[in-house]
Amino acid sequence: MSKELSEEGTRDVSAETCVKQKEIKKETRLGMSVKKDDDFGKWYSEVCIRGQLLSYYDVQGCYILKPSAIKVWNLIKAFFDAKIEKMGVEEHTFPLFVTPCALEKEKKHIEGFAPELAWVTKAGESELAVPLAIRPTSETIMYPHFSKEIRSYRDLPLKANQWVNVVRWEVSDPVPFIRSREFLWQEGHTAFATQAEADKEVLHILDLYSDVYEKLFAVPVIKGKKSENEKFSGGNYTTSVEAFIPSTGRGIQAATSHSLGQRFANMFDITFEDKEGHRSNVWQNSWGLSTRSIGVMVMTHGDDKGLVFPPLVAPVQVVVIPVPFIGADTKMIYEACEAVKATLHEAGFRAKEDNRDNYACGWKYSDSEQKGVPLRIEIGPRDLASNQVRMVRRDTGAKVDIPRGDLVERVRDVLGEIQRSLFDAAKTKLDNCIQVVETWDEFMEALSQKKLILAPWCDEVEVEELVKKRTKEETGGAAAKTLCAPLDQPELKDDTLCFASGKKATTWSYWGRSY
Amino acid sequence: MSKELSEEGTRDVSAETCVKQKEIKKETRLGMSVKKDDDFGKWYSEVCIRGQLLSYYDVQGCYILKPSAIKVWNLIKAFFDAKIEKMGVEEHTFPLFVTPCALEKEKKHIEGFAPELAWVTKAGESELAVPLAIRPTSETIMYPHFSKEIRSYRDLPLKANQWVNVVRWEVSDPVPFIRSREFLWQEGHTAFATQAEADKEVLHILDLYSDVYEKLFAVPVIKGKKSENEKFSGGNYTTSVEAFIPSTGRGIQAATSHSLGQRFANMFDITFEDKEGHRSNVWQNSWGLSTRSIGVMVMTHGDDKGLVFPPLVAPVQVVVIPVPFIGADTKMIYEACEAVKATLHEAGFRAKEDNRDNYACGWKYSDSEQKGVPLRIEIGPRDLASNQVRMVRRDTGAKVDIPRGDLVERVRDVLGEIQRSLFDAAKTKLDNCIQVVETWDEFMEALSQKKLILAPWCDEVEVEELVKKRTKEETGGAAAKTLCAPLDQPELKDDTLCFASGKKATTWSYWGRSY
């Protein structure tokens, strides 16, 4: 397929050759002002805004999620809901507020979240007798309920999920989607009779998260286990999928699936009677995926022209643009566009026709590129005459003319091809960023080259602390820390030493700066 | 259909005749403890809890919405989203927080909501420089954004909707779903170039809300216009659908569609340039439907056995229960149940098999009744022998045996019949509650009889205030007020006088106590 989509045969359709409409919008500056490689941070904000994903809001760290972002999120939701429904997970909605009393039950948990809690202290003109925190996550909101619902082994497993907003009052600089004070997520909370069942689910969910990223967002991720320092506050162990942003050389925790063990069960008295009449604590997990994922996708695929949506999550998969040359039968061109859109729509594609009469077609091309529409179809007089349409890929810019009769089949093929090729390109980039190191010097060199560092490690809390401290001091930049120990471990020879401590290494771990 | 579903031919299948399983759950008390007519308030709480719709939470006025409630809400969402998508409404998600500065822009609006605002004043250990309110509704959050998005007539109409949680710190007694401090809703916000377009949408949305209640929830509602006293704070006029709860004689505002006129546009500077280059304020609407609707449904259809779901919104439409008599081929019965469930599932019904082995079938019948499942299918040895199943209607208790071959068709018919018959029964009850009055004495008499009062009125603010004051004083109970002036107005003769003021009446209005 891709062979046919070449740069050859390019037709010179710029704004100049198109019919100028009465009112070309002059005031709207189109096109990105910053290049991805020149100033990544600025580029990212601009692509989010110009790509119509979000708008800024007058509370710092809070954003307005626009229809494109919500459509992506709803697509993710539908995919993930179908999967977890099969697992017997049931959707709930728990309250937004949590009492200090519940919060404080699990000491490590509250320690971890206390600095980020937003507190409601007043209602109307009255001070509340007891202040209420807004949920940063819902363990302490849900588990008193679990305690009431679970009595016997017959009530297990209990599997609850909710799609809600949470608030974490981050002090560091907010980044749209990636680090915001309010965000949307799903949080699943489950309870099992046995550790084995719970452990199995942790990894099953991690696979689903990996699918969301790799299959839908076309973003390669690494499945792994977080270090002691980086695990969930109050949990037993945390697994995550980690993405990597080559432009900044930063890792990003993309979703997490936690084993909570029995600690919350113990504090919240979540016990069950087994078949023999013995009472035990349940084994619990919690797992979450947030709108951060949208940001990771944008960072991965976006380019100097704007957003690039992988077809499976694209709010609009195909945009059909009329190219009404002067002297041509404009009406017939518009009708052909309408018909093509209708055919695609009927075949199940998210297709849209851009028939705005106040923009030239060149402007529309740029507009659809900026918004990341994976495939553009142009129909001009020549296409009409030869009963064809022109397809233009967003990712490569490659153009190809196809017969109208093959429309649906060819669109399906090329969208599939775009989805695969975005993933492949990102995977190649990621793989090229991975640097295996064995010594401190190699580590520092790789860090300065913005690499995703894979290093043998002794897995000691103090050593990670030391690495953070040293990298901060020695580079003057942000600290480097563990991202995860990949589940897929390279062979670790018996005499391998930790790159940082010189002690015996017990695991391979990814290291780097992170979001 | 209903003729065949008679009480005749009742088979005596109680818990006693069923196979007792090893472990019958003794500790779980089943069955409602209060009758609807005896203590409505207590009955209502109990039916919500026992029907598995919600659980109480340790913050007063906040509830845990359980899977059944969320499933209903998701069904409503799917129905309503499909309708508004056709209107060109696009889903957004705006932030949870609003600044005092934005809130105070529209004076009447803030006056109306100020007493119910929850304020975040602290994050982590720090006081916020400016406290933030949690959205009670999002006019003041969205409209600064509208101001930026709208420049020209080409940007109009702008139609945004969001499905979110909102917080209103009510001081009166909370009632599950009906009056809670946090609730879920959709809020639509639209802007038009002309008043005519805006006005048309107000009524179109009202029709959709009426459909949600009448067609999905099988709850009859009255479409009408709110009085000056009762309209939305800061709005131009408010229309609503009003339901009525005969047991308590209270009206309930079921959903609202507001014309905001140009007042918000003026305060938030939402202007557009028309084709001639003139700049004008937009015309705005806002409209909302909340989880309150679930409570109205419960109050309307629930009975002494528990919940009654209309089939179109029932989380489970059909429950299939095996009736394994002693000596019968239990395995074949379970297989038949599984097959029937699979057939129904494939035909698109929300069907479930209750094959728990620790409950007797009599217990399961009561359990499914309590949860409001519209239709029960029982399969015992006799049914197996004659290749039939028994259907039992939740609403009437009527039973009928049907051939397996007719299953899908008959289930479809009877679910349709239940949906219609629930609506008809509720409509008859509502109609019987309506009392037309012309004088104050008749009004007070009707009020004491818990009637939904239709009275000629002079439509003056002071008169409504006076009626509220007098009814409160004279009855010692809650005040009566206007519910709405029905859009469908009876003829008002020229010389008709207001029942309360004796002045010339200008409209018929519904009056009563309300939630």
PDB file of N, CA and C in Angstrom, chain A residues 23 27 55 57 63-67 70 74 90-97 99 114-115 117-124 132 135 141 145 149 151 154 165 169 182 357-358, chain B residues 23 27 55 57-58 63-67 70 74 90-97 114-115 117-124 132 135 141 145 149 151 154 165 169 182 357-358:
ATOM      1  N   GLU A  23     -14.851  35.852   1.841  1.00  0.00           N
ATOM      2  CA  GLU A  23     -14.241  36.246   3.111  1.00  0.00           C
ATOM      3  C   GLU A  23     -13.218  35.218   3.561  1.00  0.00           C
ATOM      4  N   GLU A  27      -7.715  37.115  10.094  1.00  0.00           N
ATOM      5  CA  GLU A  27      -7.180  37.299  11.444  1.00  0.00           C
ATOM      6  C   GLU A  27      -6.637  36.005  12.053  1.00  0.00           C
ATOM      7  N   SER A  55      -7.921  24.179  26.058  1.00  0.00           N
ATOM      8  CA  SER A  55      -7.683  25.613  26.236  1.00  0.00           C
ATOM      9  C   SER A  55      -7.214  25.841  27.654  1.00  0.00           C
ATOM     10  N   TYR A  57      -7.076  27.844  31.248  1.00  0.00           N
ATOM     11  CA  TYR A  57      -8.154  28.288  32.128  1.00  0.00           C
ATOM     12  C   TYR A  57      -7.533  29.187  33.186  1.00  0.00           C
ATOM     13  N   TYR A  63      -7.392  22.778  32.975  1.00  0.00           N
ATOM     14  CA  TYR A  63      -7.542  23.002  31.542  1.00  0.00           C
ATOM     15  C   TYR A  63      -8.963  22.689  31.087  1.00  0.00           C
ATOM     16  N   ILE A  64      -9.337  23.325  29.997  1.00  0.00           N
ATOM     17  CA  ILE A  64     -10.621  23.027  29.363  1.00  0.00           C
ATOM     18  C   ILE A  64     -10.375  21.949  28.315  1.00  0.00           C
ATOM     19  N   LEU A  65     -10.968  20.784  28.498  1.00  0.00           N
ATOM     20  CA  LEU A  65     -10.798  19.708  27.524  1.00  0.00           C
ATOM     21  C   LEU A  65     -11.844  19.875  26.428  1.00  0.00           C
ATOM     22  N   LYS A  66     -11.353  20.093  25.211  1.00  0.00           N
ATOM     23  CA  LYS A  66     -12.238  20.385  24.096  1.00  0.00           C
ATOM     24  C   LYS A  66     -12.728  19.096  23.423  1.00  0.00           C
ATOM     25  N   PRO A  67     -13.690  19.226  22.510  1.00  0.00           N
ATOM     26  CA  PRO A  67     -14.327  18.024  21.951  1.00  0.00           C
ATOM     27  C   PRO A  67     -13.355  16.962  21.420  1.00  0.00           C
ATOM     28  N   ILE A  70     -12.007  14.996  24.364  1.00  0.00           N
ATOM     29  CA  ILE A  70     -13.054  14.177  24.983  1.00  0.00           C
ATOM     30  C   ILE A  70     -13.407  12.987  24.085  1.00  0.00           C
ATOM     31  N   ASN A  74     -13.232   9.218  25.209  1.00  0.00           N
ATOM     32  CA  ASN A  74     -14.395   8.322  25.119  1.00  0.00           C
ATOM     33  C   ASN A  74     -14.073   7.050  24.329  1.00  0.00           C
ATOM     34  N   GLU A  90     -17.358  -3.914  37.756  1.00  0.00           N
ATOM     35  CA  GLU A  90     -18.607  -3.147  37.670  1.00  0.00           C
ATOM     36  C   GLU A  90     -18.355  -1.655  37.923  1.00  0.00           C
ATOM     37  N   GLU A  91     -19.005  -0.830  37.117  1.00  0.00           N
ATOM     38  CA  GLU A  91     -18.804   0.619  37.240  1.00  0.00           C
ATOM     39  C   GLU A  91     -19.598   1.188  38.411  1.00  0.00           C
ATOM     40  N   HIS A  92     -18.930   1.976  39.209  1.00  0.00           N
ATOM     41  CA  HIS A  92     -19.520   2.692  40.335  1.00  0.00           C
ATOM     42  C   HIS A  92     -19.228   4.183  40.165  1.00  0.00           C
ATOM     43  N   THR A  93     -19.807   5.023  41.017  1.00  0.00           N
ATOM     44  CA  THR A  93     -19.268   6.374  41.199  1.00  0.00           C
ATOM     45  C   THR A  93     -19.264   6.672  42.687  1.00  0.00           C
ATOM     46  N   PHE A  94     -18.081   6.858  43.221  1.00  0.00           N
ATOM     47  CA  PHE A  94     -17.926   7.168  44.642  1.00  0.00           C
ATOM     48  C   PHE A  94     -17.826   8.686  44.816  1.00  0.00           C
ATOM     49  N   PRO A  95     -18.079   9.167  46.038  1.00  0.00           N
ATOM     50  CA  PRO A  95     -18.060  10.614  46.269  1.00  0.00           C
ATOM     51  C   PRO A  95     -16.696  11.272  46.009  1.00  0.00           C
ATOM     52  N   LEU A  96     -16.759  12.567  45.770  1.00  0.00           N
ATOM     53  CA  LEU A  96     -15.596  13.410  45.503  1.00  0.00           C
ATOM     54  C   LEU A  96     -14.796  13.693  46.777  1.00  0.00           C
ATOM     55  N   PHE A  97     -15.500  13.682  47.920  1.00  0.00           N
ATOM     56  CA  PHE A  97     -14.864  14.132  49.164  1.00  0.00           C
ATOM     57  C   PHE A  97     -14.443  12.973  50.057  1.00  0.00           C
ATOM     58  N   THR A  99     -13.008  12.250  54.160  1.00  0.00           N
ATOM     59  CA  THR A  99     -12.808  12.831  55.493  1.00  0.00           C
ATOM     60  C   THR A  99     -11.367  12.590  55.955  1.00  0.00           C
ATOM     61  N   ALA A 114      -0.582  13.807  51.179  1.00  0.00           N
ATOM     62  CA  ALA A 114      -0.889  15.014  51.956  1.00  0.00           C
ATOM     63  C   ALA A 114      -0.464  16.323  51.280  1.00  0.00           C
ATOM     64  N   PRO A 115       0.754  16.386  50.696  1.00  0.00           N
ATOM     65  CA  PRO A 115       1.183  17.677  50.144  1.00  0.00           C
ATOM     66  C   PRO A 115       0.344  18.139  48.959  1.00  0.00           C
ATOM     67  N   LEU A 117      -3.106  17.599  48.597  1.00  0.00           N
ATOM     68  CA  LEU A 117      -4.550  17.594  48.830  1.00  0.00           C
ATOM     69  C   LEU A 117      -5.154  18.985  48.788  1.00  0.00           C
ATOM     70  N   ALA A 118      -6.274  19.110  48.089  1.00  0.00           N
ATOM     71  CA  ALA A 118      -7.066  20.343  48.111  1.00  0.00           C
ATOM     72  C   ALA A 118      -8.156  20.169  49.162  1.00  0.00           C
ATOM     73  N   TRP A 119      -8.271  21.162  50.042  1.00  0.00           N
ATOM     74  CA  TRP A 119      -9.191  21.063  51.178  1.00  0.00           C
ATOM     75  C   TRP A 119     -10.367  22.020  51.056  1.00  0.00           C
ATOM     76  N   VAL A 120     -11.568  21.475  51.210  1.00  0.00           N
ATOM     77  CA  VAL A 120     -12.768  22.302  51.329  1.00  0.00           C
ATOM     78  C   VAL A 120     -12.959  22.579  52.812  1.00  0.00           C
ATOM     79  N   THR A 121     -12.973  23.857  53.154  1.00  0.00           N
ATOM     80  CA  THR A 121     -13.096  24.205  54.572  1.00  0.00           C
ATOM     81  C   THR A 121     -14.354  25.022  54.850  1.00  0.00           C
ATOM     82  N   LYS A 122     -15.009  25.457  53.764  1.00  0.00           N
ATOM     83  CA  LYS A 122     -16.119  26.407  53.939  1.00  0.00           C
ATOM     84  C   LYS A 122     -17.246  26.046  52.994  1.00  0.00           C
ATOM     85  N   ALA A 123     -18.488  26.159  53.469  1.00  0.00           N
ATOM     86  CA  ALA A 123     -19.647  25.984  52.590  1.00  0.00           C
ATOM     87  C   ALA A 123     -20.568  27.172  52.800  1.00  0.00           C
ATOM     88  N   GLY A 124     -20.928  27.861  51.736  1.00  0.00           N
ATOM     89  CA  GLY A 124     -21.689  29.106  51.882  1.00  0.00           C
ATOM     90  C   GLY A 124     -20.850  30.053  52.719  1.00  0.00           C
ATOM     91  N   LEU A 132     -12.899  18.802  54.410  1.00  0.00           N
ATOM     92  CA  LEU A 132     -12.971  17.634  53.532  1.00  0.00           C
ATOM     93  C   LEU A 132     -11.929  17.769  52.437  1.00  0.00           C
ATOM     94  N   ARG A 135     -10.780  14.060  46.471  1.00  0.00           N
ATOM     95  CA  ARG A 135     -10.048  12.800  46.190  1.00  0.00           C
ATOM     96  C   ARG A 135      -8.855  13.042  45.259  1.00  0.00           C
ATOM     97  N   ILE A 141     -11.729   6.287  50.149  1.00  0.00           N
ATOM     98  CA  ILE A 141     -13.163   6.538  49.973  1.00  0.00           C
ATOM     99  C   ILE A 141     -13.893   5.219  49.756  1.00  0.00           C
ATOM    100  N   HIS A 145     -16.434   1.143  52.268  1.00  0.00           N
ATOM    101  CA  HIS A 145     -17.563   0.497  51.584  1.00  0.00           C
ATOM    102  C   HIS A 145     -17.250  -0.981  51.327  1.00  0.00           C
ATOM    103  N   GLU A 149     -19.380  -4.393  52.261  1.00  0.00           N
ATOM    104  CA  GLU A 149     -19.907  -5.257  51.203  1.00  0.00           C
ATOM    105  C   GLU A 149     -19.383  -6.689  51.286  1.00  0.00           C
ATOM    106  N   ARG A 151     -18.330  -9.997  53.133  1.00  0.00           N
ATOM    107  CA  ARG A 151     -18.462 -10.772  54.369  1.00  0.00           C
ATOM    108  C   ARG A 151     -17.880 -12.167  54.186  1.00  0.00           C
ATOM    109  N   ARG A 154     -17.905 -15.781  49.188  1.00  0.00           N
ATOM    110  CA  ARG A 154     -18.845 -15.672  48.079  1.00  0.00           C
ATOM    111  C   ARG A 154     -18.952 -14.240  47.545  1.00  0.00           C
ATOM    112  N   ASN A 165     -13.122  12.567  37.881  1.00  0.00           N
ATOM    113  CA  ASN A 165     -12.071  13.577  38.009  1.00  0.00           C
ATOM    114  C   ASN A 165     -11.403  13.446  39.378  1.00  0.00           C
ATOM    115  N   TRP A 169      -2.959  18.768  43.919  1.00  0.00           N
ATOM    116  CA  TRP A 169      -2.476  20.147  43.837  1.00  0.00           C
ATOM    117  C   TRP A 169      -0.963  20.177  43.699  1.00  0.00           C
ATOM    118  N   GLU A 182      -6.212  19.063  38.076  1.00  0.00           N
ATOM    119  CA  GLU A 182      -7.399  18.215  37.988  1.00  0.00           C
ATOM    120  C   GLU A 182      -7.207  17.371  36.743  1.00  0.00           C
ATOM    121  N   ASP A 357     -17.168  27.750   3.382  1.00  0.00           N
ATOM    122  CA  ASP A 357     -16.956  28.517   2.151  1.00  0.00           C
ATOM    123  C   ASP A 357     -16.103  29.770   2.372  1.00  0.00           C
ATOM    124  N   ASN A 358     -15.615  29.949   3.589  1.00  0.00           N
ATOM    125  CA  ASN A 358     -14.803  31.148   3.818  1.00  0.00           C
ATOM    126  C   ASN A 358     -13.315  30.840   3.976  1.00  0.00           C
TER     127      ASN A 358
ATOM    128  N   GLU B  23     -25.678 -24.169  51.999  1.00  0.00           N
ATOM    129  CA  GLU B  23     -25.552 -22.972  52.823  1.00  0.00           C
ATOM    130  C   GLU B  23     -26.574 -21.912  52.386  1.00  0.00           C
ATOM    131  N   GLU B  27     -28.003 -14.894  57.404  1.00  0.00           N
ATOM    132  CA  GLU B  27     -27.843 -13.566  58.012  1.00  0.00           C
ATOM    133  C   GLU B  27     -28.437 -12.440  57.171  1.00  0.00           C
ATOM    134  N   SER B  55     -25.311   3.413  48.273  1.00  0.00           N
ATOM    135  CA  SER B  55     -24.991   3.202  49.683  1.00  0.00           C
ATOM    136  C   SER B  55     -24.727   4.567  50.307  1.00  0.00           C
ATOM    137  N   TYR B  57     -22.715   7.238  52.723  1.00  0.00           N
ATOM    138  CA  TYR B  57     -21.301   7.558  52.822  1.00  0.00           C
ATOM    139  C   TYR B  57     -21.117   8.423  54.046  1.00  0.00           C
ATOM    140  N   ASP B  58     -19.903   8.505  54.543  1.00  0.00           N
ATOM    141  CA  ASP B  58     -19.745   9.217  55.812  1.00  0.00           C
ATOM    142  C   ASP B  58     -19.652  10.741  55.688  1.00  0.00           C
ATOM    143  N   TYR B  63     -23.349  10.222  48.319  1.00  0.00           N
ATOM    144  CA  TYR B  63     -23.726   8.818  48.233  1.00  0.00           C
ATOM    145  C   TYR B  63     -22.802   8.058  47.292  1.00  0.00           C
ATOM    146  N   ILE B  64     -22.724   6.766  47.541  1.00  0.00           N
ATOM    147  CA  ILE B  64     -21.988   5.885  46.640  1.00  0.00           C
ATOM    148  C   ILE B  64     -22.969   5.350  45.615  1.00  0.00           C
ATOM    149  N   LEU B  65     -22.757   5.670  44.354  1.00  0.00           N
ATOM    150  CA  LEU B  65     -23.652   5.172  43.310  1.00  0.00           C
ATOM    151  C   LEU B  65     -23.163   3.808  42.853  1.00  0.00           C
ATOM    152  N   LYS B  66     -24.005   2.820  43.053  1.00  0.00           N
ATOM    153  CA  LYS B  66     -23.614   1.443  42.768  1.00  0.00           C
ATOM    154  C   LYS B  66     -23.875   1.088  41.296  1.00  0.00           C
ATOM    155  N   PRO B  67     -23.382  -0.090  40.885  1.00  0.00           N
ATOM    156  CA  PRO B  67     -23.457  -0.429  39.454  1.00  0.00           C
ATOM    157  C   PRO B  67     -24.840  -0.268  38.800  1.00  0.00           C
ATOM    158  N   ILE B  70     -25.402   3.390  38.064  1.00  0.00           N
ATOM    159  CA  ILE B  70     -24.516   3.871  37.000  1.00  0.00           C
ATOM    160  C   ILE B  70     -24.954   3.312  35.650  1.00  0.00           C
ATOM    161  N   ASN B  74     -25.834   5.525  32.519  1.00  0.00           N
ATOM    162  CA  ASN B  74     -25.165   5.354  31.227  1.00  0.00           C
ATOM    163  C   ASN B  74     -26.170   5.133  30.084  1.00  0.00           C
ATOM    164  N   GLU B  90     -21.341  19.470  21.043  1.00  0.00           N
ATOM    165  CA  GLU B  90     -20.074  18.770  21.208  1.00  0.00           C
ATOM    166  C   GLU B  90     -19.704  18.632  22.687  1.00  0.00           C
ATOM    167  N   GLU B  91     -19.218  17.446  23.025  1.00  0.00           N
ATOM    168  CA  GLU B  91     -18.879  17.185  24.427  1.00  0.00           C
ATOM    169  C   GLU B  91     -17.536  17.814  24.807  1.00  0.00           C
ATOM    170  N   HIS B  92     -17.526  18.502  25.924  1.00  0.00           N
ATOM    171  CA  HIS B  92     -16.332  19.115  26.504  1.00  0.00           C
ATOM    172  C   HIS B  92     -16.180  18.593  27.935  1.00  0.00           C
ATOM    173  N   THR B  93     -15.070  18.922  28.589  1.00  0.00           N
ATOM    174  CA  THR B  93     -15.031  18.851  30.052  1.00  0.00           C
ATOM    175  C   THR B  93     -14.323  20.095  30.563  1.00  0.00           C
ATOM    176  N   PHE B  94     -15.070  20.883  31.295  1.00  0.00           N
ATOM    177  CA  PHE B  94     -14.520  22.116  31.866  1.00  0.00           C
ATOM    178  C   PHE B  94     -14.056  21.838  33.298  1.00  0.00           C
ATOM    179  N   PRO B  95     -13.177  22.716  33.821  1.00  0.00           N
ATOM    180  CA  PRO B  95     -12.647  22.486  35.165  1.00  0.00           C
ATOM    181  C   PRO B  95     -13.708  22.498  36.271  1.00  0.00           C
ATOM    182  N   LEU B  96     -13.333  21.861  37.364  1.00  0.00           N
ATOM    183  CA  LEU B  96     -14.184  21.737  38.554  1.00  0.00           C
ATOM    184  C   LEU B  96     -14.255  23.045  39.347  1.00  0.00           C
ATOM    185  N   PHE B  97     -13.191  23.851  39.236  1.00  0.00           N
ATOM    186  CA  PHE B  97     -13.077  25.030  40.091  1.00  0.00           C
ATOM    187  C   PHE B  97     -13.444  26.319  39.369  1.00  0.00           C
ATOM    188  N   ALA B 114     -24.580  31.463  45.952  1.00  0.00           N
ATOM    189  CA  ALA B 114     -23.618  31.692  47.034  1.00  0.00           C
ATOM    190  C   ALA B 114     -23.838  30.827  48.277  1.00  0.00           C
ATOM    191  N   PRO B 115     -25.088  30.676  48.745  1.00  0.00           N
ATOM    192  CA  PRO B 115     -25.275  29.920  49.993  1.00  0.00           C
ATOM    193  C   PRO B 115     -24.895  28.447  49.869  1.00  0.00           C
ATOM    194  N   LEU B 117     -22.266  27.194  47.931  1.00  0.00           N
ATOM    195  CA  LEU B 117     -20.943  26.949  47.378  1.00  0.00           C
ATOM    196  C   LEU B 117     -19.997  26.294  48.369  1.00  0.00           C
ATOM    197  N   ALA B 118     -19.289  25.264  47.905  1.00  0.00           N
ATOM    198  CA  ALA B 118     -18.213  24.661  48.701  1.00  0.00           C
ATOM    199  C   ALA B 118     -16.908  25.316  48.266  1.00  0.00           C
ATOM    200  N   TRP B 119     -16.125  25.767  49.251  1.00  0.00           N
ATOM    201  CA  TRP B 119     -14.911  26.531  48.961  1.00  0.00           C
ATOM    202  C   TRP B 119     -13.643  25.762  49.311  1.00  0.00           C
ATOM    203  N   VAL B 120     -12.736  25.681  48.356  1.00  0.00           N
ATOM    204  CA  VAL B 120     -11.399  25.161  48.632  1.00  0.00           C
ATOM    205  C   VAL B 120     -10.532  26.344  49.024  1.00  0.00           C
ATOM    206  N   THR B 121      -9.973  26.271  50.231  1.00  0.00           N
ATOM    207  CA  THR B 121      -9.177  27.402  50.719  1.00  0.00           C
ATOM    208  C   THR B 121      -7.731  27.010  50.993  1.00  0.00           C
ATOM    209  N   LYS B 122      -7.469  25.687  50.932  1.00  0.00           N
ATOM    210  CA  LYS B 122      -6.156  25.203  51.354  1.00  0.00           C
ATOM    211  C   LYS B 122      -5.688  24.104  50.426  1.00  0.00           C
ATOM    212  N   ALA B 123      -4.399  24.102  50.112  1.00  0.00           N
ATOM    213  CA  ALA B 123      -3.831  22.990  49.351  1.00  0.00           C
ATOM    214  C   ALA B 123      -2.583  22.526  50.074  1.00  0.00           C
ATOM    215  N   GLY B 124      -2.499  21.235  50.371  1.00  0.00           N
ATOM    216  CA  GLY B 124      -1.408  20.737  51.218  1.00  0.00           C
ATOM    217  C   GLY B 124      -1.470  21.486  52.534  1.00  0.00           C
ATOM    218  N   LEU B 132     -11.122  28.946  45.925  1.00  0.00           N
ATOM    219  CA  LEU B 132     -11.792  28.489  44.711  1.00  0.00           C
ATOM    220  C   LEU B 132     -13.090  27.790  45.083  1.00  0.00           C
ATOM    221  N   ARG B 135     -17.686  23.945  41.275  1.00  0.00           N
ATOM    222  CA  ARG B 135     -18.816  24.296  40.398  1.00  0.00           C
ATOM    223  C   ARG B 135     -20.148  23.776  40.945  1.00  0.00           C
ATOM    224  N   ILE B 141     -17.842  29.310  34.490  1.00  0.00           N
ATOM    225  CA  ILE B 141     -16.609  28.617  34.103  1.00  0.00           C
ATOM    226  C   ILE B 141     -16.489  28.592  32.579  1.00  0.00           C
ATOM    227  N   HIS B 145     -14.581  31.292  28.275  1.00  0.00           N
ATOM    228  CA  HIS B 145     -14.104  30.521  27.122  1.00  0.00           C
ATOM    229  C   HIS B 145     -14.947  30.834  25.879  1.00  0.00           C
ATOM    230  N   GLU B 149     -13.841  32.041  22.107  1.00  0.00           N
ATOM    231  CA  GLU B 149     -14.098  31.192  20.936  1.00  0.00           C
ATOM    232  C   GLU B 149     -14.971  31.865  19.884  1.00  0.00           C
ATOM    233  N   ARG B 151     -16.164  34.867  17.641  1.00  0.00           N
ATOM    234  CA  ARG B 151     -15.796  36.171  17.091  1.00  0.00           C
ATOM    235  C   ARG B 151     -16.808  36.611  16.042  1.00  0.00           C
ATOM    236  N   ARG B 154     -19.967  33.207  11.998  1.00  0.00           N
ATOM    237  CA  ARG B 154     -19.587  31.879  11.531  1.00  0.00           C
ATOM    238  C   ARG B 154     -19.256  30.929  12.681  1.00  0.00           C
ATOM    239  N   ASN B 165     -19.682  15.929  37.591  1.00  0.00           N
ATOM    240  CA  ASN B 165     -20.205  16.062  38.953  1.00  0.00           C
ATOM    241  C   ASN B 165     -20.261  17.533  39.327  1.00  0.00           C
ATOM    242  N   TRP B 169     -23.938  22.686  48.291  1.00  0.00           N
ATOM    243  CA  TRP B 169     -23.955  22.342  49.706  1.00  0.00           C
ATOM    244  C   TRP B 169     -25.293  22.696  50.333  1.00  0.00           C
ATOM    245  N   GLU B 182     -23.449  16.306  46.289  1.00  0.00           N
ATOM    246  CA  GLU B 182     -22.733  16.120  45.024  1.00  0.00           C
ATOM    247  C   GLU B 182     -23.675  15.332  44.141  1.00  0.00           C
ATOM    248  N   ASP B 357     -25.556 -20.954  43.999  1.00  0.00           N
ATOM    249  CA  ASP B 357     -25.985 -22.229  44.580  1.00  0.00           C
ATOM    250  C   ASP B 357     -26.226 -22.158  46.081  1.00  0.00           C
ATOM    251  N   ASN B 358     -26.093 -20.960  46.635  1.00  0.00           N
ATOM    252  CA  ASN B 358     -26.304 -20.856  48.078  1.00  0.00           C
ATOM    253  C   ASN B 358     -27.610 -20.153  48.439  1.00  0.00           C
TER     254      ASN B 358
END
